[in-house]
mmCIF file with all atom_site columns, C-alpha atoms in Angstrom:
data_model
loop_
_atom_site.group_PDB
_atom_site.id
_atom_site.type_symbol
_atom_site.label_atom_id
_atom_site.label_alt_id
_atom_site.label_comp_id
_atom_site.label_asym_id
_atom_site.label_entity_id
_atom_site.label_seq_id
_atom_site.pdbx_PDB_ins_code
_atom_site.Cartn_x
_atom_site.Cartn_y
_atom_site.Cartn_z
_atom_site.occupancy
_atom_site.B_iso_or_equiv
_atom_site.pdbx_formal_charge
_atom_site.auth_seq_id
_atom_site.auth_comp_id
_atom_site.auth_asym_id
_atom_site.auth_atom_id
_atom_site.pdbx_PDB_model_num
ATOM 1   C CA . UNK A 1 1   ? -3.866  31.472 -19.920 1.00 0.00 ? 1   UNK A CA 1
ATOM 2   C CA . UNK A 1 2   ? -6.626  29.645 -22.546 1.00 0.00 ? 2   UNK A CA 1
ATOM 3   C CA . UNK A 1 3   ? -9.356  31.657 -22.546 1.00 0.00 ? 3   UNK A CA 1
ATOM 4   C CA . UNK A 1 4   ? -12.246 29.801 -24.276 1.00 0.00 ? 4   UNK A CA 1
ATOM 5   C CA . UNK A 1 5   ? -15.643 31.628 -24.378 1.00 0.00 ? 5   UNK A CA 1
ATOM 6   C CA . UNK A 1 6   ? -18.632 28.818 -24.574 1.00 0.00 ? 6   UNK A CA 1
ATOM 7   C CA . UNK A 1 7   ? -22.231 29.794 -25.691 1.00 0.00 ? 7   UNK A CA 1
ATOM 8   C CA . UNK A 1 8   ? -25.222 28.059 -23.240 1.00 0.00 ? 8   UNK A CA 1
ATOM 9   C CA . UNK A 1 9   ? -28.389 28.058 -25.451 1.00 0.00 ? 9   UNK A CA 1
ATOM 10  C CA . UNK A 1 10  ? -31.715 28.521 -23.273 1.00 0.00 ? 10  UNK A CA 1
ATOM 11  C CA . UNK A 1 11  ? -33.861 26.006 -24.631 1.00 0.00 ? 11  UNK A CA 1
ATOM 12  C CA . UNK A 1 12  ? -38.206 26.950 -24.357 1.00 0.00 ? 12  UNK A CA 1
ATOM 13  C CA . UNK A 1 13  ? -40.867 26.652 -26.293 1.00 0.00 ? 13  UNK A CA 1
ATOM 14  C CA . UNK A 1 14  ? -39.911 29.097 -29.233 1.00 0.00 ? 14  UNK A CA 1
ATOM 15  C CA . UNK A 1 15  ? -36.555 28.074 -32.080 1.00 0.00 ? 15  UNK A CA 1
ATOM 16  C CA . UNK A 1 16  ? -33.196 27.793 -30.366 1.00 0.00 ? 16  UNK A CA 1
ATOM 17  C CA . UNK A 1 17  ? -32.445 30.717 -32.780 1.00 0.00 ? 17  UNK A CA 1
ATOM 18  C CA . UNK A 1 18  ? -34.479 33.118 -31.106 1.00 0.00 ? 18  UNK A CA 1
ATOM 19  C CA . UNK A 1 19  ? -32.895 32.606 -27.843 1.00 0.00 ? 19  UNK A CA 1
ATOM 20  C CA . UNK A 1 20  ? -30.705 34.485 -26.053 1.00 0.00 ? 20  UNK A CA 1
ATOM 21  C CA . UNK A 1 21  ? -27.391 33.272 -25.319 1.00 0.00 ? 21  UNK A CA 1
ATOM 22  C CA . UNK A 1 22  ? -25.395 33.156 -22.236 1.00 0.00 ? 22  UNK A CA 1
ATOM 23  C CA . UNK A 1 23  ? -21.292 33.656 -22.415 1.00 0.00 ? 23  UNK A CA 1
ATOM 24  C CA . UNK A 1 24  ? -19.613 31.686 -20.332 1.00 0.00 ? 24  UNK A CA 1
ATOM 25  C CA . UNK A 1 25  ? -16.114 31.558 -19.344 1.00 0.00 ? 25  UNK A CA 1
ATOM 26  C CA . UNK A 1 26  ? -13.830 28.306 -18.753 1.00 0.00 ? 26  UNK A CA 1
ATOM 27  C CA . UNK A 1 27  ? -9.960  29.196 -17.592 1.00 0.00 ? 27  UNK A CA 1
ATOM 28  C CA . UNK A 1 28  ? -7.300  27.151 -16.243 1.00 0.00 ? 28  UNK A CA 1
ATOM 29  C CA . UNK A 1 29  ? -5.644  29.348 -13.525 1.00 0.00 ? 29  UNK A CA 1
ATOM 30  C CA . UNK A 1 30  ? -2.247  31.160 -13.853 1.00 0.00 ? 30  UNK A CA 1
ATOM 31  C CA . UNK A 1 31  ? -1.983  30.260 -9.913  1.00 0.00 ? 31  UNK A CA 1
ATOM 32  C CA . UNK A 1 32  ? -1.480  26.107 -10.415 1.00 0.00 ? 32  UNK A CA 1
ATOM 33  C CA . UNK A 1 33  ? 1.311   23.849 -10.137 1.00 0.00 ? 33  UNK A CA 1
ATOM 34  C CA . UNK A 1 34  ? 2.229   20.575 -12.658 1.00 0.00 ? 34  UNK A CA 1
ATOM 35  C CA . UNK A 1 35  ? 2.399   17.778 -10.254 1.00 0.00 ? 35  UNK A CA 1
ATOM 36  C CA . UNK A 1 36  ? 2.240   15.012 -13.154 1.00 0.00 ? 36  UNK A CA 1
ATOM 37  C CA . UNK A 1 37  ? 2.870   13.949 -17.205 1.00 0.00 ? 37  UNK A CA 1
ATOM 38  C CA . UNK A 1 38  ? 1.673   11.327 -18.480 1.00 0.00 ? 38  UNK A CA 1
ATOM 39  C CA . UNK A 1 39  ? 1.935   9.802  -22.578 1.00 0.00 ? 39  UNK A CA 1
ATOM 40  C CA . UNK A 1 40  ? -1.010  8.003  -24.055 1.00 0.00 ? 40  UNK A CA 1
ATOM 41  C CA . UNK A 1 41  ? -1.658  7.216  -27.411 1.00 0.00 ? 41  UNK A CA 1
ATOM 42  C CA . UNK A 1 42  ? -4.465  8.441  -29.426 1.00 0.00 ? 42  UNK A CA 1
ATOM 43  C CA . UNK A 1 43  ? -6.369  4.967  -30.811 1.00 0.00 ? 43  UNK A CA 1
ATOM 44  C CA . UNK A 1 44  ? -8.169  4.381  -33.111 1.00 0.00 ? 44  UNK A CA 1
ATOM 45  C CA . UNK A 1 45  ? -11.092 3.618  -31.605 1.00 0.00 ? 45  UNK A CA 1
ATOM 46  C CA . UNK A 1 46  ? -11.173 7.353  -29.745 1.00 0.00 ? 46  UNK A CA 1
ATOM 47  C CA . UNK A 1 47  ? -12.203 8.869  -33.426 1.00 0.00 ? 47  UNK A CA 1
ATOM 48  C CA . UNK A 1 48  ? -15.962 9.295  -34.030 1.00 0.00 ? 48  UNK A CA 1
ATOM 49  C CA . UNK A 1 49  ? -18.232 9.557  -37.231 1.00 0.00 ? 49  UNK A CA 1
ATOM 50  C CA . UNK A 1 50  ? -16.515 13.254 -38.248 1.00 0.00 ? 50  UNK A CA 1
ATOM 51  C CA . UNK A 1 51  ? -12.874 11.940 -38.254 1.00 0.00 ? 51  UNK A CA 1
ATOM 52  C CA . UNK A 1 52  ? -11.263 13.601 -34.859 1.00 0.00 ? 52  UNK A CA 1
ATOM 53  C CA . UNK A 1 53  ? -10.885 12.054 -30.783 1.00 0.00 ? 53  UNK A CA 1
ATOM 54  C CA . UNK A 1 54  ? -14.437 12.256 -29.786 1.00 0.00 ? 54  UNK A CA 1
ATOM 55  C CA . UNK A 1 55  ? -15.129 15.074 -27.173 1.00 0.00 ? 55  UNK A CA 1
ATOM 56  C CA . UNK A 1 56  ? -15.758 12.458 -24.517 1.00 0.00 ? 56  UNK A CA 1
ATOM 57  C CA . UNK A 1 57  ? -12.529 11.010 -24.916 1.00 0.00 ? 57  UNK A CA 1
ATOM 58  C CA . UNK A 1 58  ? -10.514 13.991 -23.609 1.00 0.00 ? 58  UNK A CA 1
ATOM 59  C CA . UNK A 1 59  ? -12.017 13.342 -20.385 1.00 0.00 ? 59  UNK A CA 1
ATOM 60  C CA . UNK A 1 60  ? -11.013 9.593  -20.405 1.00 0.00 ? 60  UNK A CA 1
ATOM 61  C CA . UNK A 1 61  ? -7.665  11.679 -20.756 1.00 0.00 ? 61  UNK A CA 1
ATOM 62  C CA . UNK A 1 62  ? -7.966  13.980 -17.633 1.00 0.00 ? 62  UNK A CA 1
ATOM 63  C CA . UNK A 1 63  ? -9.568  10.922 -15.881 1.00 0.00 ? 63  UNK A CA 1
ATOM 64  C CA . UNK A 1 64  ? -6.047  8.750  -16.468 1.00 0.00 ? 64  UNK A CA 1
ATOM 65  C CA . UNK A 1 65  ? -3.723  11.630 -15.704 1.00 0.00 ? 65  UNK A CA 1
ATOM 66  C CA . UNK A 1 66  ? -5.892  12.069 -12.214 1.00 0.00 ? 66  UNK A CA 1
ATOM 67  C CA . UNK A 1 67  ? -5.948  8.656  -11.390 1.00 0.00 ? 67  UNK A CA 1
ATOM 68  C CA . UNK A 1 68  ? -2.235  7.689  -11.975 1.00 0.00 ? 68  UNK A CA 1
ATOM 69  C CA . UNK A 1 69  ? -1.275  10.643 -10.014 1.00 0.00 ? 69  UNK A CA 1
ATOM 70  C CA . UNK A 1 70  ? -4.074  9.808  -7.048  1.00 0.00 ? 70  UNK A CA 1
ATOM 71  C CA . UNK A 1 71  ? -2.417  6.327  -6.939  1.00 0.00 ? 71  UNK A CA 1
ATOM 72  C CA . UNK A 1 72  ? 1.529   7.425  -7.167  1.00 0.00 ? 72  UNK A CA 1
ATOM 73  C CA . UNK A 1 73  ? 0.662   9.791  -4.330  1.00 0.00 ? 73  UNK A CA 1
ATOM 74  C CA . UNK A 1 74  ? -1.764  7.662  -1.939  1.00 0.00 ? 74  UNK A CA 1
ATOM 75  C CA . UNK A 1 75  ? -1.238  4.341  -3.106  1.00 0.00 ? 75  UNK A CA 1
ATOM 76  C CA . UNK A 1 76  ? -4.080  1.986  -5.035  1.00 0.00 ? 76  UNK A CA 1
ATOM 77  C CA . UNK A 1 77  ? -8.154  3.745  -5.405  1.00 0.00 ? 77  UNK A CA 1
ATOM 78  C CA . UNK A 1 78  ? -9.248  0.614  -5.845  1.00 0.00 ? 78  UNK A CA 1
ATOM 79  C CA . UNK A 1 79  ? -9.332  -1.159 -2.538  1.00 0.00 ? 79  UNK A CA 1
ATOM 80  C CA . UNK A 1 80  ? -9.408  2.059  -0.427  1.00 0.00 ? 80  UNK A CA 1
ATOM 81  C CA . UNK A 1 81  ? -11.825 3.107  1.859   1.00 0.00 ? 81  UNK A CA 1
ATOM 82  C CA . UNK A 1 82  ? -11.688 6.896  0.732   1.00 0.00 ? 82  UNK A CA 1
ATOM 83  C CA . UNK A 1 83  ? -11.207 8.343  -2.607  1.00 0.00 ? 83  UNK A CA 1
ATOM 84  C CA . UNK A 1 84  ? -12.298 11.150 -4.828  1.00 0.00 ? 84  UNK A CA 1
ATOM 85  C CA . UNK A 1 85  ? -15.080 11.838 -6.445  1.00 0.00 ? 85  UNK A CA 1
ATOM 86  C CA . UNK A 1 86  ? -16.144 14.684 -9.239  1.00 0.00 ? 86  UNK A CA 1
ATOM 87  C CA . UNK A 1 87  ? -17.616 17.660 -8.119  1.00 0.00 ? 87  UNK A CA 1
ATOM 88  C CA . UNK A 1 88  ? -17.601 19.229 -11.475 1.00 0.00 ? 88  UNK A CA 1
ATOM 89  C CA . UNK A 1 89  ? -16.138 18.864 -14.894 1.00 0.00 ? 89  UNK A CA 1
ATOM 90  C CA . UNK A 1 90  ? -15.242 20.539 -17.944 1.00 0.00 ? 90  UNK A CA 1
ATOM 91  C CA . UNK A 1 91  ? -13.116 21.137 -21.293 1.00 0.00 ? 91  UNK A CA 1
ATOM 92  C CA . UNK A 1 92  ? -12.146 23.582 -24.068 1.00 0.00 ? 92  UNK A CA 1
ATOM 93  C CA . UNK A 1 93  ? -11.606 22.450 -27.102 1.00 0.00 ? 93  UNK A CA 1
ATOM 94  C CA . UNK A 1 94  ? -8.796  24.302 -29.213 1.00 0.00 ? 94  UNK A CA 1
ATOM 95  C CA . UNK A 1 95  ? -7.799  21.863 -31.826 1.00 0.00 ? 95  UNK A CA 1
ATOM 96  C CA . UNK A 1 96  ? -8.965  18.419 -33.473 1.00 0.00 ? 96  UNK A CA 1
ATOM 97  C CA . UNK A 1 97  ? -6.742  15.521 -32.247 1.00 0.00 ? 97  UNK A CA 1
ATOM 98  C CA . UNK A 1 98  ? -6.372  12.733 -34.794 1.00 0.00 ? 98  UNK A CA 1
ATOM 99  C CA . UNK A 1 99  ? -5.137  8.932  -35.133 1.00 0.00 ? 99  UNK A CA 1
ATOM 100 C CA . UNK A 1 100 ? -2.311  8.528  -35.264 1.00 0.00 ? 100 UNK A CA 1
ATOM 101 C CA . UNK A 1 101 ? -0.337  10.549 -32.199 1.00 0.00 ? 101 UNK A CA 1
ATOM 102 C CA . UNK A 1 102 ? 1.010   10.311 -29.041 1.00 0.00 ? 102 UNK A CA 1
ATOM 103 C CA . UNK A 1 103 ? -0.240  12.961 -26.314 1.00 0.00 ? 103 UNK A CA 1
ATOM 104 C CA . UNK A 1 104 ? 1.543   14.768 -23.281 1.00 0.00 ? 104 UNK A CA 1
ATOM 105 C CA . UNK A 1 105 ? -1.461  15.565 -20.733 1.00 0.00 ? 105 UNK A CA 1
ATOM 106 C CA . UNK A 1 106 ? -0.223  16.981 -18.000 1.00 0.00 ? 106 UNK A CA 1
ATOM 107 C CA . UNK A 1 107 ? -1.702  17.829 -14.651 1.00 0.00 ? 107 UNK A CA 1
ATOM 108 C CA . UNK A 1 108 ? -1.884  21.077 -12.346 1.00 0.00 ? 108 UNK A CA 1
ATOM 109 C CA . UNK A 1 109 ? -3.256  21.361 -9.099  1.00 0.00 ? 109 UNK A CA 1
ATOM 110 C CA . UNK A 1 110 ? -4.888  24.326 -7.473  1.00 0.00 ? 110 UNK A CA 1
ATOM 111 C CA . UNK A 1 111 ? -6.508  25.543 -4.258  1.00 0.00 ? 111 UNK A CA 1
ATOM 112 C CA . UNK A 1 112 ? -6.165  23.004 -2.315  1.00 0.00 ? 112 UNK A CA 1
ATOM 113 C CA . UNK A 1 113 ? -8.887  22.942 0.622   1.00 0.00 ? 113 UNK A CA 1
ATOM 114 C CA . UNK A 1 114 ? -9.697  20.475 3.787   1.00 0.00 ? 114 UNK A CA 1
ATOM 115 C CA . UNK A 1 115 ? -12.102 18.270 1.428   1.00 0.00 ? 115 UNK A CA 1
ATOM 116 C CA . UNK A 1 116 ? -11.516 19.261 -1.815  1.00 0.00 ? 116 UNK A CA 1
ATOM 117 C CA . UNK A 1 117 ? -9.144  20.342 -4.960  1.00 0.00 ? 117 UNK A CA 1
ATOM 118 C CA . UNK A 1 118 ? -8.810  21.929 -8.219  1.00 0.00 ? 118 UNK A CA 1
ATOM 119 C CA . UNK A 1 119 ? -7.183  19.710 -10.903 1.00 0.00 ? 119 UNK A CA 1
ATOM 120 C CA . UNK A 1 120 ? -6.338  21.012 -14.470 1.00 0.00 ? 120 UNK A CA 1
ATOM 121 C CA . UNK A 1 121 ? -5.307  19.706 -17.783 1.00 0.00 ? 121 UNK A CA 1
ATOM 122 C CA . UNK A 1 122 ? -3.341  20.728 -20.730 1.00 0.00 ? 122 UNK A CA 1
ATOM 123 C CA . UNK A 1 123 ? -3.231  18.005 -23.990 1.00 0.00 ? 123 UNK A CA 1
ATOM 124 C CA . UNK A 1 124 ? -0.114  18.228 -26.513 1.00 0.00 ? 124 UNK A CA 1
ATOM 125 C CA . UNK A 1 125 ? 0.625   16.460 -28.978 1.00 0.00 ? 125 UNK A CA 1
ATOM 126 C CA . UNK A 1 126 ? 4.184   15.033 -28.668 1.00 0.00 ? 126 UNK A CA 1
ATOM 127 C CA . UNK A 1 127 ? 4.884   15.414 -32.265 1.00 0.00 ? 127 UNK A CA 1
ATOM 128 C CA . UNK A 1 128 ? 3.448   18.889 -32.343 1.00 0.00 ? 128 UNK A CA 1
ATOM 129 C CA . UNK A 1 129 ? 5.042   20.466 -28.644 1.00 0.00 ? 129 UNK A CA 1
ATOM 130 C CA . UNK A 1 130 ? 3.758   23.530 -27.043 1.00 0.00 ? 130 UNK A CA 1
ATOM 131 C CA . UNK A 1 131 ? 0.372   23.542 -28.848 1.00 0.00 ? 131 UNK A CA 1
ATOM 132 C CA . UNK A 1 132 ? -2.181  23.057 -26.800 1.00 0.00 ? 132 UNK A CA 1
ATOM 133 C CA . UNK A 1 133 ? -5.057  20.751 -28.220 1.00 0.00 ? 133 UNK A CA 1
ATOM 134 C CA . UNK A 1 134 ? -7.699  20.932 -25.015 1.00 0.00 ? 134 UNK A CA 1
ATOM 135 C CA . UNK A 1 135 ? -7.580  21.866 -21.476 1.00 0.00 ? 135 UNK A CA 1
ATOM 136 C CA . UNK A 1 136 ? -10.001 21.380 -18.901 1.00 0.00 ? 136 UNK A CA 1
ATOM 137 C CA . UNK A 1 137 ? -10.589 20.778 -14.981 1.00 0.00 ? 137 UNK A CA 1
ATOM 138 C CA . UNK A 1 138 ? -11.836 19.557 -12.511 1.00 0.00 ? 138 UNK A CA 1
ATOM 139 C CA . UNK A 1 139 ? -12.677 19.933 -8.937  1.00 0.00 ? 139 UNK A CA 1
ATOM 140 C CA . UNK A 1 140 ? -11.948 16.590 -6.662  1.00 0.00 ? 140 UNK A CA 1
ATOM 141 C CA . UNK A 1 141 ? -14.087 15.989 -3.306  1.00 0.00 ? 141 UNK A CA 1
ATOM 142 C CA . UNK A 1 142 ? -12.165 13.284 -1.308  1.00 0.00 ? 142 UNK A CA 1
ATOM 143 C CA . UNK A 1 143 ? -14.819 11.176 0.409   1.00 0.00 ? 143 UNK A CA 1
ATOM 144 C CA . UNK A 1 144 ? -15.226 7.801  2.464   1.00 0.00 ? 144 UNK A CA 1
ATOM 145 C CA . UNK A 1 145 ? -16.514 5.230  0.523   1.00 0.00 ? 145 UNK A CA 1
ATOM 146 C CA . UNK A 1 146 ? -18.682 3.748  3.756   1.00 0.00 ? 146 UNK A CA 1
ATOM 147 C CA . UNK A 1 147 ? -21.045 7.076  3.764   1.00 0.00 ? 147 UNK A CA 1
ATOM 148 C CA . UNK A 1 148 ? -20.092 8.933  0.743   1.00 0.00 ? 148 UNK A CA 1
ATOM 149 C CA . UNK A 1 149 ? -19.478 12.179 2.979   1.00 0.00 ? 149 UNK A CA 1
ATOM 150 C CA . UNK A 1 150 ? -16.806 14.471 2.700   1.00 0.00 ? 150 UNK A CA 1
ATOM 151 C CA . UNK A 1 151 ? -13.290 13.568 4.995   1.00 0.00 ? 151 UNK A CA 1
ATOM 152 C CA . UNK A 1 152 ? -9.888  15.557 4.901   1.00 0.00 ? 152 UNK A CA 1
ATOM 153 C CA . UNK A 1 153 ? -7.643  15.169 2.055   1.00 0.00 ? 153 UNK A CA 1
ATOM 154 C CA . UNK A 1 154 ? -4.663  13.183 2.254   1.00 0.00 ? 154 UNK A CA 1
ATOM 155 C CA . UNK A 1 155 ? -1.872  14.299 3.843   1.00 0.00 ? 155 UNK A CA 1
ATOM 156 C CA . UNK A 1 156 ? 0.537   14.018 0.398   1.00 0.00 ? 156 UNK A CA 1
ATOM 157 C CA . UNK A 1 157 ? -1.739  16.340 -1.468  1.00 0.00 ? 157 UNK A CA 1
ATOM 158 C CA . UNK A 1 158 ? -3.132  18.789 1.337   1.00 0.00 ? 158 UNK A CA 1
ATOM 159 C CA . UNK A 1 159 ? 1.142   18.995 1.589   1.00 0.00 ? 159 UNK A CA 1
ATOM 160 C CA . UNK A 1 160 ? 0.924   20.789 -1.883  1.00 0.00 ? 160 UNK A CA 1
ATOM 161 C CA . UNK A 1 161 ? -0.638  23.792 -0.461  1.00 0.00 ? 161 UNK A CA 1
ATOM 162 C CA . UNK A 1 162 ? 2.091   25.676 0.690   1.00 0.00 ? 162 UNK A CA 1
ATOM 163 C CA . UNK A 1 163 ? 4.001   24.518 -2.651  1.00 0.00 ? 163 UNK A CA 1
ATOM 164 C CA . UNK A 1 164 ? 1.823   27.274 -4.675  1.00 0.00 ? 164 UNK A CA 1
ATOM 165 C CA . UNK A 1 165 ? 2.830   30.516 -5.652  1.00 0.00 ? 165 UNK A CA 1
ATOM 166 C CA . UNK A 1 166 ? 2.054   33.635 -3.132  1.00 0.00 ? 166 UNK A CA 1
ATOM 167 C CA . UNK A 1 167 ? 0.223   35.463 -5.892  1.00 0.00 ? 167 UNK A CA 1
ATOM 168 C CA . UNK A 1 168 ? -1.346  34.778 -8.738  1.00 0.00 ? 168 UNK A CA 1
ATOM 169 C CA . UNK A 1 169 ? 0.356   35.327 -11.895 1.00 0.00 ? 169 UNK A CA 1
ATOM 170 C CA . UNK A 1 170 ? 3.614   34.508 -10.641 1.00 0.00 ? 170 UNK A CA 1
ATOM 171 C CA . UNK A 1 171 ? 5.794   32.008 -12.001 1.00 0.00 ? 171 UNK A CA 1
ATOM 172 C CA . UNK A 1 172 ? 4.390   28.512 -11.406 1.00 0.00 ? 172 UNK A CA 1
ATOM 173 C CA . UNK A 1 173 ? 6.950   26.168 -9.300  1.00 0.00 ? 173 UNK A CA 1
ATOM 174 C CA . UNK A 1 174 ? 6.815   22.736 -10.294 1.00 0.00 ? 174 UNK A CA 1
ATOM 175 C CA . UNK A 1 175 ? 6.571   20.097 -7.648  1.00 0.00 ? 175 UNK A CA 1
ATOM 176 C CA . UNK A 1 176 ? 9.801   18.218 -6.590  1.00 0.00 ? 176 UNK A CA 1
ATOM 177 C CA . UNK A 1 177 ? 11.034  15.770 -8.131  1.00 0.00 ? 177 UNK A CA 1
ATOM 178 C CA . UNK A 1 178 ? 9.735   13.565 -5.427  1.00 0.00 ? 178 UNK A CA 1
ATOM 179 C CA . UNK A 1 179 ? 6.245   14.264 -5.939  1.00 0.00 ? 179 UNK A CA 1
ATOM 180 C CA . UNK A 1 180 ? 6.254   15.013 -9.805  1.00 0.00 ? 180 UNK A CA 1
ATOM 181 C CA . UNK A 1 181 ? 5.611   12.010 -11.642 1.00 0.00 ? 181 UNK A CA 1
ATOM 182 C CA . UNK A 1 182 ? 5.917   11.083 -15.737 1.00 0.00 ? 182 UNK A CA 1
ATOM 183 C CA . UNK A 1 183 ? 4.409   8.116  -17.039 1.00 0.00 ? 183 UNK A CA 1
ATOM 184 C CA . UNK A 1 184 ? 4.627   6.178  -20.320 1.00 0.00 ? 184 UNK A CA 1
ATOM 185 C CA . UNK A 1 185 ? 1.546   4.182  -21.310 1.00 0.00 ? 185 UNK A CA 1
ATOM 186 C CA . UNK A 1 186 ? 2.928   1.950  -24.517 1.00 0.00 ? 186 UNK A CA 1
ATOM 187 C CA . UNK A 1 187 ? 1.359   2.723  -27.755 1.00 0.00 ? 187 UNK A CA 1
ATOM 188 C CA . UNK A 1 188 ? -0.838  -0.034 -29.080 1.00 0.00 ? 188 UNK A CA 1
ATOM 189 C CA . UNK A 1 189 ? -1.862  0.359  -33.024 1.00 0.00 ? 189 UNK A CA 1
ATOM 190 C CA . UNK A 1 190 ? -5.729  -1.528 -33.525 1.00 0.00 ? 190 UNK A CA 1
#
């Protein structure tokens, strides 16, 4: 749906110019399903030096979007016994967000296994709809927080497996209405 092709330098002893180059390639599946939306404001204080939301920021982003979801669906992370924790992360970068703006990041889920899932993002802005700024993923291990070893998903998202399309490529279902959730996080100007 995004393709984004990302260049891994192989660092040695010679000039990073004289290096080959890897291509790598990041995609958010066509076979997902938009369980939440959630606003948040771009602040100030996301910039850097150059002017644009830092590159570390979007995952702040992704991180909110997962974690209101998480809690909607299985109730408060932070007094739980079990939770998730990142198995791997990334982004592609398509366009420079700037202060001022208001975003729409909103969150897919894929393969869905005993332990783990596949979360994805897409960032808007809501003054510029259906242009996607970033997307990126990541894959969720649920885990006790006693031994820090893999346990079963929770029964409210292992139930979004048979939610998913039969093939890939289809149309993507969104959740019901009882399990897709929108929230509004007030814009505050510094």
């Amino acid at each position: 749906e995004l393709p984004c092709r990302a260049r891994i330098w192989m660092f040695g002893t010679s000039s990073l110019l004289n290096q080959p180059s890897i291509t790598m390639r990041l995609d958010i599946p066509e076979h997902k399903i938009l369980v939440h939306e959630l606003s948040l404001p771009i602040l100030w204080g996301d910039m850097d030096s150059l002017g644009h939301v830092n590159n570390t920021i979007y995952f702040r982003y992704m991180e909110q979007a997962r974690v209101t979801w998480i809690e909607a669906m299985t109730g408060s992370l932070t007094e739980a016994k079990e939770g998730p924790v990142i198995a791997n992360a990334f982004f592609n970068f398509y366009r420079p967000l700037v202060f001022p703006g208001e975003l729409v990041v909103r969150l897919y889920v894929a393969s869905p296994g005993r332990t783990s899932i596949d979360t994805f993002v897409t960032i808007e802005r809501r003054d510029d709809p259906a242009i996607t700024y970033a997307a990126g993923g990541a894959t969720l291990v649920w885990v006790s927080s006693e031994d820090g070893r893999p346990m079963p998903l929770p029964e409210p998202i292992r139930a979004l497996e048979g939610k998913l399309p039969a093939l890939p490529g289809s149309d993507m279902p969104s959740a019901s209405a009882s399990e897709f959730i929108v929230v509004a996080v007030p814009m505050v100007l510094q």
